[in-house]
Amino acid sequence: MGEIKTSSVLLINVESKKNDMLKKVKRHWQLYFVILLPLVYIIVFHYIPMYGVQIAFKNYVPTKGIFGSPWVGFKHFETFFKSYQFWRLIKNTVGISFYSLIAGFPVPIILALSLNAVRNQKFKKVVQMTTYAPHFISTVVMVSIIMQLLSPRTGLVNKLLGLVGIGPIDFMGEAKYFKSIYVWSGIWQSMGFNSIIYIAALASIDPSLHEAAIVDGASQLQRIWYIDIPGIMPTATIMLILSMGQIMNVGFEKIYLMQNPLNMSTSDVISTYVYRLGLVNAQYSFSAAVGLFNSVVNLILLVSVNQFARKFGETSLW
Amino acid sequence: MRKSSSIYYSRSDKIFAVVNTIFLLFIFIIVVYPLIYVLSASFSSTQAVMSGRVWLLPVEPTLLGYKAVFNNRSIMTGYANSFYYTVLGTVINVFMTILAAYPLARKSFYGRNLIMGIFTFTMLFSGGLIPTYLLVKQLGLINTRWAMVIPNAMSVWNVIVARTFFSTTIPEELYEAGELDGCSDIGFISKIVIPLSGPIIAVLTLFYAVGHWNSYFQALIYLKDAELFPLQIILRNILIQNETSGEMMRDISEMQRRQGMAELLKYSLIVVASIPVLIMYPFVQKYFVRGVMIGALKG
């Protein structure tokens, strides 16, 4: 008897929960209607390509379509791993990313700390406004400004170098300069905008900490070291995790524009290789395989860096 | 702000303030000088630019470069196309983003975690360039104007930004009150949510519009007809592609003349292409800052 009773209570519970859910869904059916269009978009333009990535394991024949093409297993991956370009691409991709990360990560933090310490508010505003501005320049314009300024014949940089008796140097024509030009122009363009988030973090630090430190006779530098920097550490950690997860994800747009036959040995990265082989040479399956390899490595990197941060620090993405 | 002027500054603090100011001045000059140089070069005569006489202000001022830009038909077509893609694309983007973000901000929306998961997973993993291209091709969008606005109709990152805005500025009680008064969910969006979300709509519009105006990748892979090209592709063809064709070779005098004209056109073209964003910039600067902040809340 007792047993039957409890199970029927359970049943009622399950029933009522189900009813609850149905009621909620019914009452708010309009919300489902509202999100339908974005959901369809996400499924069509993000999940169908994920399903279509199976062409990486097939020999894509346009007339047969994605599903009709014959399977070839890991053939394309093997070809890629064994090709002479493999190590060059990995070296360039990771090299450019790490260079960007190591050189570019501290700059916005230093800029934010420095701006935060300025007492003249007007001066601070002017510097902020101007350093944000380059962020809005398009990649095409940015690269053409770089090429104009670095031109060996008429460029400003070579003119300046000429004053101290150096050059002229053909910056874009020599492979060894590529990475530095890419990274430092990127820093020039984005340091101001990337500092916004740190300036916000600094503004949210409790001012009484600074007041107490001043009363205790702490110098400006000491306050930066012991109050400001610890205060923005959580933000910095998150930003670092995010950029570590992007290590294999060097932006296509700028590199592609800066590439020329002379600097190919240091400028060819995975994304430009995928574009060239896939869309220019129409080797769909092979380049899809290269792209998939890149996405998987990215995913693993992001998850493991986050795991690491969660274990050893108190901040993580999820 | 933090310190009132009556506080006594120690010597080390004074030294720090001086060093700090010099550092920021240095940054300021590094950022501003190339921009001013490009602007001045665009107004200077070809000879002055070629012989390196332009340092800070325009030398032998002229508008020839700008004339060449405005007389170029493909540049003007590109301008019109870019304008079209930016306006249409941004309208679609903002509409879709709000449609997605509003339900996801509602606590009483059953299954919102699941849908949120479906959305955010696309930020971690993607099918990649080739499968996306094949899909767009299969849908028949290649070489149409739709290819510029449909495949990127919504960015999940901006959905998260908008969702954070909705859930922090519109309290759940307001929904409940609306419900009690018999307001439907859709009615609630149009009567209460939209009027309250001016700031977020401004932020989204700006993020998306600048993105559309500046992008060239979509056009590079999806468009083939020159009639459809946005400005950035035209810019790339003029500014970057003919640059690499052996600058140091060929007949010197002929070279110099053509190079001179191209050189002049280039600087003015850079300025003309950046004008829409530059004009907007002072007005929208604070919205961008706000957008970054809202996004950072959930970072």
PDB file of C-alpha atoms in Angstrom, chain A residues 1-12:
ATOM      1  CA  MET A   1       0.000   0.000   0.000  1.00  0.00           C
ATOM      2  CA  GLY A   2       2.643   2.478   1.195  1.00  0.00           C
ATOM      3  CA  GLU A   3       4.754   1.830  -1.856  1.00  0.00           C
ATOM      4  CA  ILE A   4       1.935   2.520  -4.236  1.00  0.00           C
ATOM      5  CA  LYS A   5       1.163   5.726  -2.453  1.00  0.00           C
ATOM      6  CA  THR A   6       4.679   7.153  -2.764  1.00  0.00           C
ATOM      7  CA  SER A   7       4.998   6.204  -6.386  1.00  0.00           C
ATOM      8  CA  SER A   8       1.702   7.798  -7.221  1.00  0.00           C
ATOM      9  CA  VAL A   9       2.836  10.927  -5.408  1.00  0.00           C
ATOM     10  CA  LEU A  10       5.979  10.842  -7.490  1.00  0.00           C
ATOM     11  CA  LEU A  11       3.931  10.396 -10.594  1.00  0.00           C
ATOM     12  CA  ILE A  12       1.799  13.361  -9.731  1.00  0.00           C
TER      13      ILE A  12
END
